[in-house]
Amino acid sequence: MNNKITLLFLSVFFLSLSCDDEQAAGPGDADTYIKFFGADNEDIAYVSRQTPDGGCVLLGTTGIEVDGISSSKIKIIKVDYNGNQQWQKVYPPFSDTTKVSFIGRSLILSDDGYIVVGESIKPDQTTGNSLLVMEISNTFMQDDPIDSITLSLRDITRDIDDNDFNLHGLDIIQDGNDYRIIANVTNEDEDEAGNLFAKITRDNDNFTYDTLSCLPIYSSEETLVRSLHLANDGDFVFGGNNSRTSISSKTNPVLSKVRPCYISYSGGGDHLISAPQIDYTTGQIIATNNGYAMVGTVSSALSNDVFFVLLDENGAVKPGSLIEYNSEDLLGRDADNDEFGVTIANTSDGGYIIGGSTLSKTAGEEDILLVKTTAAGTVLWSKAIGNANQETATHIQQATDGGYLVFGNTEFGGFDTMFLMKTDKNGDVQ
């Protein structure tokens, strides 16, 4: 089946949404739509960013197999205001014969295009995965990266054997002419070994790294999520999950604050939610006007539920702000069903939009879950959108017209396929 027929069939198939309160979804007009990208390979969605022209740039990873060897490539897609694809770029290109794998996990806009952070994986696996920072042009005319840099852990700290550790670039922000990056560090068995906070400098339009500028943070059993922010005092904040003080392999959300550059680091951040008997897993942390908001999943013997919490500028939990939403709260269904909190964004009314997935009364596997809250976390509305396949939201943001842009994955024909959904301000697709 060729790609056009596959995508047409997938679009029609997605129209038959089966949850009781779901709206029929189609390609839509300029206000709402659902668009699909892929269907030939395993395509995994990471983040989307709105662009000045009203469109979006989408970052994902596509998996291919050549001569029996599997590899991953960064896929970047530019769409217009209506979600129509304008161009697509793949790095390394499909014509590349070296079998090098690239994975991109976060993206920001630059003056010349887009900067991606992720990792580079050598085909022979003789060394660990390297941190990758790459800038690409924002036009379809230029296929080669404007500039890129790859760094092993040994490049960053000379007393570490890079054969033993992998760097997984996770999030990036701009800091003047520099870029700040966080990465997860794992050993050769992919067990968590710590995390990395680093500075990449732009020198004569080239990326450089000064080994004396910033040192890595080592904190075992800590896994970071998309969470890097510049605090009001010039320090940097990031966080994720930590299981060091938990029991029965359960996790606690954690937030760390560090100076822009430092000689050493001790601690590893404060455990902001003390609940060792309950498993809190952070999905994303965002900055707010006066602190931070965190969303994730809380697990119990009965179900998985979405949790939401507000933190002040010092990382302390604001009184009464820790809320757990079960399926009865969100969708009026059996409270023992499963919901998962994955992504969160600020909204123009001072509240939040939460994205994730639900298993409540679906036609098959997970459906997309959307939750709109007030500034205090009170639920204004929630939606379940999906069909018999598995769908989940991986990144969410408010569109310039007040609606919501949901980037994520669905399954079709045994392949993961990326989708971009544009809803109205009520979370509906017309």
Coordinates of C-alpha atoms in Angstrom, one line a residue:
M1 CA 0.0 0.0 0.0
N2 CA 1.6 3.3 -1.0
N3 CA 2.0 6.2 1.5
K4 CA -0.9 8.3 0.1
I5 CA -3.4 5.5 0.3
T6 CA -2.2 4.5 3.7
L7 CA -2.6 8.0 5.1
L8 CA -6.0 8.4 3.5
F9 CA -7.2 5.0 5.0
L10 CA -5.8 6.0 8.4
S11 CA -7.6 9.4 8.3
V12 CA -10.9 7.7 7.4
F13 CA -10.3 5.0 10.1
F14 CA -9.7 7.6 12.7
L15 CA -13.1 9.2 11.9
S16 CA -14.8 6.2 13.6
L17 CA -14.1 7.3 17.1
S18 CA -15.7 5.0 19.6
C19 CA -15.7 6.6 23.1
D20 CA -19.1 7.6 24.2
D21 CA -18.3 11.3 24.5
E22 CA -15.9 11.7 21.7
Q23 CA -16.4 14.0 18.7
A24 CA -16.0 12.9 15.1
A25 CA -12.6 14.1 13.9
G26 CA -11.5 14.7 10.4
P27 CA -9.0 16.8 8.5
G28 CA -10.8 19.9 9.5
D29 CA -10.4 23.5 8.4
A30 CA -8.2 26.3 9.6
D31 CA -9.7 26.0 13.1
T32 CA -9.4 22.3 13.9
Y33 CA -7.9 19.3 12.2
I34 CA -6.1 15.9 12.7
K35 CA -3.1 15.2 10.5
F36 CA -1.0 12.1 10.2
F37 CA 2.7 11.7 9.4
G38 CA 4.4 8.4 8.7
A39 CA 2.9 4.9 8.4
D40 CA 5.8 3.4 6.6
N41 CA 8.3 3.2 9.6
E42 CA 8.2 3.3 13.3
D43 CA 7.7 7.1 13.9
I44 CA 7.9 8.4 17.5
A45 CA 6.6 11.9 18.4
Y46 CA 8.6 14.0 20.8
V47 CA 7.7 17.8 20.7
S48 CA 6.1 20.4 18.5
R49 CA 6.7 24.1 18.4
Q50 CA 4.6 26.9 17.0
T51 CA 6.5 29.0 14.4
P52 CA 6.1 32.8 13.6
D53 CA 4.2 32.1 10.4
G54 CA 1.4 30.4 12.4
G55 CA 2.4 26.9 11.6
C56 CA 4.3 24.3 13.6
V57 CA 7.6 22.3 13.4
L58 CA 7.4 18.7 14.6
L59 CA 10.2 16.7 16.0
G60 CA 10.2 12.9 16.0
T61 CA 12.3 9.9 15.4
T62 CA 11.8 7.4 12.6
G63 CA 13.2 3.8 12.8
I64 CA 14.3 1.9 9.7
E65 CA 16.0 -1.4 8.9
V66 CA 18.7 -1.7 6.2
D67 CA 20.5 -4.9 5.4
G68 CA 19.2 -6.4 8.7
I69 CA 20.5 -3.5 10.8
S70 CA 18.1 -1.2 12.6
S71 CA 18.8 2.4 13.0
S72 CA 17.0 5.6 14.0
K73 CA 16.9 9.0 12.3
I74 CA 15.7 12.4 13.4
K75 CA 12.6 13.5 11.5
I76 CA 11.6 17.1 11.3
I77 CA 8.3 18.2 9.6
K78 CA 7.2 21.7 9.0
V79 CA 3.4 22.3 8.7
D80 CA 1.4 25.4 7.9
Y81 CA -1.5 26.9 9.9
N82 CA -3.9 24.3 8.7
G83 CA -1.5 21.4 9.5
N84 CA -0.5 20.7 5.9
Q85 CA 3.0 19.5 5.4
Q86 CA 5.3 22.0 3.8
W87 CA 8.6 20.0 4.0
Q88 CA 10.2 17.1 5.8
K89 CA 13.9 16.5 6.6
V90 CA 15.6 13.3 7.9
Y91 CA 19.0 13.2 9.6
P92 CA 21.1 11.3 8.7
P93 CA 19.4 11.1 5.2
F94 CA 17.9 7.9 4.1
S95 CA 20.8 7.6 1.5
D96 CA 23.4 7.5 4.4
T97 CA 25.1 4.1 4.4
T98 CA 27.1 4.4 7.6
K99 CA 24.1 3.2 9.7
V100 CA 24.6 6.0 12.2
S101 CA 21.6 6.5 14.4
F102 CA 20.3 9.9 15.6
I103 CA 17.6 10.6 18.1
G104 CA 16.1 14.0 18.7
R105 CA 14.1 14.7 21.9
S106 CA 13.7 18.4 22.1
L107 CA 13.8 21.4 19.8
I108 CA 13.9 25.2 20.0
L109 CA 13.6 28.0 17.4
S110 CA 16.8 29.9 16.4
D111 CA 17.5 32.9 14.2
D112 CA 18.4 30.6 11.3
G113 CA 16.2 27.6 11.9
Y114 CA 15.8 25.0 14.6
I115 CA 18.2 23.6 17.2
V116 CA 17.7 20.0 18.2
V117 CA 19.1 18.1 21.2
G118 CA 19.3 14.4 21.4
E119 CA 21.9 11.7 20.9
S120 CA 24.2 10.0 18.3
I121 CA 24.6 6.3 18.3
K122 CA 27.5 4.7 16.5
P123 CA 26.7 1.5 14.5
D124 CA 29.5 -0.6 15.9
Q125 CA 28.4 0.3 19.5
T126 CA 32.1 0.4 20.5
T127 CA 31.5 3.7 22.4
G128 CA 28.6 5.0 24.4
N129 CA 25.9 7.2 22.9
S130 CA 27.0 10.8 22.5
L131 CA 25.2 14.0 23.2
L132 CA 24.0 15.6 20.0
V133 CA 23.3 19.3 19.4
M134 CA 22.3 20.1 15.8
E135 CA 21.0 23.2 14.0
I136 CA 19.0 22.9 10.8
S137 CA 17.7 25.5 8.4
N138 CA 14.0 26.5 8.5
T139 CA 13.7 26.3 4.7
F140 CA 13.3 23.2 2.6
M141 CA 16.1 24.2 0.3
Q142 CA 18.9 23.3 2.7
D143 CA 19.1 19.6 3.7
D144 CA 22.5 19.5 5.5
P145 CA 22.7 20.8 9.1
I146 CA 23.9 24.3 9.6
D147 CA 26.1 23.0 12.4
S148 CA 26.3 20.2 14.8
I149 CA 28.4 18.9 17.7
T150 CA 28.6 15.4 19.4
L151 CA 30.1 15.0 22.8
S152 CA 30.8 11.8 24.7
L153 CA 30.9 11.8 28.5
R154 CA 34.7 11.6 28.3
D155 CA 34.7 14.8 26.2
I156 CA 32.9 16.5 29.0
T157 CA 34.7 15.1 32.0
R158 CA 38.1 13.5 31.3
D159 CA 38.1 11.0 34.2
I160 CA 35.2 9.0 32.8
D161 CA 35.5 6.2 30.3
D162 CA 33.0 7.0 27.6
N163 CA 32.7 3.3 26.6
D164 CA 30.8 2.7 29.9
F165 CA 28.2 5.5 29.7
N166 CA 25.5 6.8 27.3
L167 CA 24.2 10.4 27.1
H168 CA 20.6 10.9 26.2
G169 CA 20.0 14.6 25.4
L170 CA 16.6 15.6 26.7
D171 CA 15.9 19.3 26.8
I172 CA 17.5 22.6 25.6
I173 CA 16.9 26.3 26.2
Q174 CA 18.7 29.4 25.0
D175 CA 20.7 31.5 27.4
G176 CA 21.9 34.6 25.5
N177 CA 24.4 33.4 22.9
D178 CA 24.8 30.1 24.8
Y179 CA 22.6 27.0 25.1
R180 CA 21.9 25.0 28.3
I181 CA 21.2 21.3 28.0
I182 CA 20.1 18.5 30.4
A183 CA 20.7 14.8 29.6
N184 CA 20.2 11.5 31.3
V185 CA 23.3 9.4 31.8
T186 CA 23.0 5.6 31.7
N187 CA 25.6 2.8 31.9
E188 CA 26.1 0.2 29.3
D189 CA 23.1 -1.8 30.7
E190 CA 20.9 1.3 30.3
D191 CA 20.5 1.6 34.1
E192 CA 20.3 5.1 35.4
A193 CA 23.7 6.5 36.4
G194 CA 22.9 10.2 36.9
N195 CA 22.2 13.3 34.9
L196 CA 24.1 16.0 33.0
F197 CA 23.8 19.8 33.0
A198 CA 26.0 21.4 30.3
K199 CA 26.5 24.7 28.4
I200 CA 27.1 24.7 24.7
T201 CA 28.6 28.0 23.3
R202 CA 28.1 29.6 19.9
D203 CA 31.5 30.7 18.6
N204 CA 31.7 32.2 15.1
D205 CA 28.5 30.4 14.2
N206 CA 29.9 27.1 15.4
F207 CA 28.9 25.0 18.5
T208 CA 31.7 24.6 21.0
Y209 CA 32.0 23.1 24.5
D210 CA 34.4 24.4 27.1
T211 CA 35.3 21.5 29.5
L212 CA 35.9 24.1 32.3
S213 CA 32.5 25.8 31.8
C214 CA 30.2 23.3 33.6
L215 CA 30.6 20.0 35.2
P216 CA 28.2 17.0 35.1
I217 CA 25.9 16.2 38.0
Y218 CA 26.0 12.6 39.2
S219 CA 23.0 11.4 41.2
S220 CA 22.2 7.7 40.9
E221 CA 18.7 6.5 40.3
E222 CA 17.5 10.0 39.1
T223 CA 15.8 10.3 35.7
L224 CA 15.1 13.7 34.2
V225 CA 12.1 14.7 32.1
R226 CA 11.5 17.8 29.9
S227 CA 11.9 20.4 32.6
L228 CA 14.8 22.8 31.9
H229 CA 14.1 26.4 32.9
L230 CA 15.9 29.7 33.6
A231 CA 14.9 30.9 37.1
N232 CA 14.3 34.6 37.9
D233 CA 17.6 34.8 39.8
G234 CA 19.6 33.5 36.9
D235 CA 20.0 30.0 38.2
F236 CA 18.7 26.9 36.3
V237 CA 16.0 24.5 37.4
F238 CA 15.3 21.0 36.1
G239 CA 13.8 17.8 37.5
G240 CA 12.2 14.4 37.0
N241 CA 12.0 11.3 39.2
N242 CA 14.2 9.9 41.9
S243 CA 13.9 6.5 43.6
R244 CA 16.8 6.8 46.1
T245 CA 14.6 7.3 49.2
S246 CA 11.7 5.2 48.1
I247 CA 10.7 1.7 48.9
S248 CA 9.6 -1.2 46.7
S249 CA 11.1 0.6 43.6
K250 CA 8.6 3.4 43.8
T251 CA 9.6 6.9 42.7
N252 CA 9.3 10.5 43.9
P253 CA 9.3 13.7 41.8
V254 CA 12.4 15.8 42.3
L255 CA 13.5 19.3 41.4
S256 CA 17.0 20.6 41.3
K257 CA 18.4 24.1 41.1
V258 CA 22.0 24.9 40.1
R259 CA 24.1 27.9 39.4
P260 CA 24.9 28.7 35.8
C261 CA 28.4 27.2 36.3
Y262 CA 30.0 25.7 39.4
I263 CA 33.0 23.8 40.6
S264 CA 31.2 20.9 42.2
Y265 CA 27.7 19.8 43.1
S266 CA 26.4 17.9 46.0
G267 CA 22.9 16.8 47.0
G268 CA 20.8 16.0 44.0
G269 CA 17.7 18.2 44.7
D270 CA 15.0 18.1 47.3
H271 CA 12.3 15.4 47.3
L272 CA 9.3 17.6 46.9
I273 CA 6.5 15.1 47.5
S274 CA 7.1 12.7 50.4
A275 CA 4.9 9.7 49.5
P276 CA 7.1 6.6 49.6
Q277 CA 4.0 4.3 49.7
I278 CA 2.6 5.8 46.5
D279 CA 4.4 5.8 43.1
Y280 CA 4.5 9.3 41.6
T281 CA 6.1 9.4 38.1
T282 CA 6.6 12.9 36.7
G283 CA 5.8 13.5 33.0
Q284 CA 6.7 17.1 32.5
I285 CA 7.6 20.2 34.6
I286 CA 6.9 23.8 33.3
A287 CA 7.6 27.2 34.6
T288 CA 4.7 29.4 35.8
N289 CA 4.4 33.1 36.8
N290 CA 5.5 32.3 40.4
G291 CA 7.0 28.9 40.4
Y292 CA 6.5 25.6 38.6
A293 CA 3.7 23.1 37.7
M294 CA 4.2 19.4 37.5
V295 CA 2.1 16.7 35.9
G296 CA 2.5 12.9 35.9
T297 CA 1.0 9.6 37.0
V298 CA 0.3 8.2 40.4
S299 CA 0.0 4.4 40.8
S300 CA -1.8 2.5 43.4
A301 CA -3.0 -1.1 43.8
L302 CA -6.3 -0.1 42.1
S303 CA -5.4 2.1 39.2
N304 CA -3.1 4.7 37.6
D305 CA -4.3 8.3 38.0
V306 CA -3.1 11.7 36.8
F307 CA -1.5 13.9 39.4
F308 CA -0.9 17.7 39.3
V309 CA 1.1 19.8 41.7
L310 CA 2.2 23.5 42.0
L311 CA 5.6 24.4 43.4
D312 CA 6.8 27.8 44.5
E313 CA 10.0 29.4 43.3
N314 CA 12.0 27.5 46.0
G315 CA 10.6 24.2 44.9
A316 CA 8.2 23.8 47.8
V317 CA 4.8 22.3 47.3
K318 CA 2.1 25.0 47.5
P319 CA -0.4 24.1 50.2
G320 CA -3.4 22.2 48.9
S321 CA -2.1 22.1 45.3
L322 CA -1.4 18.4 45.0
I323 CA -4.4 16.9 43.2
E324 CA -5.0 13.4 42.0
Y325 CA -7.6 12.9 39.2
N326 CA -9.1 9.5 38.7
S327 CA -11.3 8.3 35.8
E328 CA -14.4 9.2 37.7
D329 CA -13.2 12.7 38.3
L330 CA -12.2 13.2 34.7
L331 CA -14.6 11.2 32.6
G332 CA -17.4 10.1 34.9
R333 CA -16.4 6.5 34.7
D334 CA -15.2 3.7 37.0
A335 CA -12.5 5.1 39.3
D336 CA -10.5 1.9 38.9
N337 CA -9.6 2.6 35.3
D338 CA -6.2 4.0 34.2
E339 CA -5.2 7.5 33.2
F340 CA -1.7 8.7 32.6
G341 CA -0.4 12.3 32.8
V342 CA 2.3 13.0 30.2
T343 CA 2.5 16.7 29.2
I344 CA 1.3 20.1 30.5
A345 CA 1.3 23.7 29.2
N346 CA 0.2 27.1 30.5
T347 CA -2.9 28.6 29.0
S348 CA -3.8 32.3 28.4
D349 CA -6.4 32.4 31.1
G350 CA -3.9 31.5 33.8
G351 CA -4.8 27.8 33.9
Y352 CA -3.3 24.7 32.4
I353 CA -3.9 22.1 29.7
I354 CA -2.9 18.6 30.4
G355 CA -2.3 15.8 27.8
G356 CA -1.9 12.1 28.2
S357 CA -3.8 8.9 27.7
T358 CA -6.7 7.0 29.2
L359 CA -7.9 3.4 29.3
S360 CA -11.4 4.3 30.6
K361 CA -14.1 2.6 28.5
T362 CA -12.0 2.7 25.3
A363 CA -12.7 0.6 22.2
G364 CA -9.4 -1.1 22.5
E365 CA -6.1 0.4 23.7
E366 CA -5.2 3.8 25.1
D367 CA -7.0 7.0 23.9
I368 CA -5.9 10.6 24.0
L369 CA -6.7 12.3 27.3
L370 CA -7.1 16.1 27.4
V371 CA -7.8 18.0 30.7
K372 CA -8.3 21.7 31.1
T373 CA -7.9 23.2 34.6
T374 CA -8.0 26.5 36.4
A375 CA -4.9 28.1 37.9
A376 CA -5.6 26.1 41.1
G377 CA -6.0 22.8 39.2
T378 CA -9.8 22.5 39.3
V379 CA -11.0 20.6 36.3
L380 CA -13.0 22.7 33.8
W381 CA -13.4 19.9 31.2
S382 CA -11.8 16.7 30.1
K383 CA -12.0 14.8 26.8
A384 CA -11.1 11.2 25.6
I385 CA -10.4 11.0 21.9
G386 CA -9.4 7.9 20.0
N387 CA -10.4 4.6 18.3
A388 CA -9.5 1.0 18.7
N389 CA -5.8 1.6 18.2
Q390 CA -3.4 3.1 20.8
E391 CA -3.2 6.9 20.9
T392 CA -1.4 9.1 23.4
A393 CA -0.4 12.7 23.6
T394 CA 3.3 13.3 24.0
H395 CA 3.4 17.2 23.8
I396 CA 0.7 19.8 24.2
Q397 CA 0.5 23.6 23.8
Q398 CA -2.0 26.3 23.4
A399 CA -2.4 27.6 19.8
T400 CA -2.4 31.4 19.1
D401 CA -6.2 31.3 18.5
G402 CA -6.9 29.8 21.9
G403 CA -7.3 26.2 20.7
Y404 CA -4.9 23.4 21.5
L405 CA -2.2 21.7 19.5
V406 CA -1.7 18.0 20.5
F407 CA 1.3 16.1 19.1
G408 CA 1.5 12.4 19.7
N409 CA 1.4 8.8 18.4
T410 CA -1.2 6.4 17.1
E411 CA -0.8 2.8 15.9
F412 CA -1.7 1.7 12.4
G413 CA -0.8 -1.5 10.6
G414 CA 1.7 -2.4 13.4
F415 CA 3.6 0.9 13.0
D416 CA 3.7 3.9 15.3
T417 CA 2.5 6.9 13.4
M418 CA 2.8 10.6 14.4
F419 CA -0.2 12.8 14.5
L420 CA -0.9 16.5 15.1
M421 CA -4.3 17.5 16.3
K422 CA -5.7 21.0 16.5
T423 CA -8.7 21.4 18.7
D424 CA -10.9 24.4 19.5
K425 CA -10.8 26.1 22.9
N426 CA -13.1 23.5 24.3
G427 CA -10.9 20.6 23.2
D428 CA -13.3 19.6 20.3
V429 CA -12.3 18.7 16.7
Q430 CA -15.1 19.7 14.3

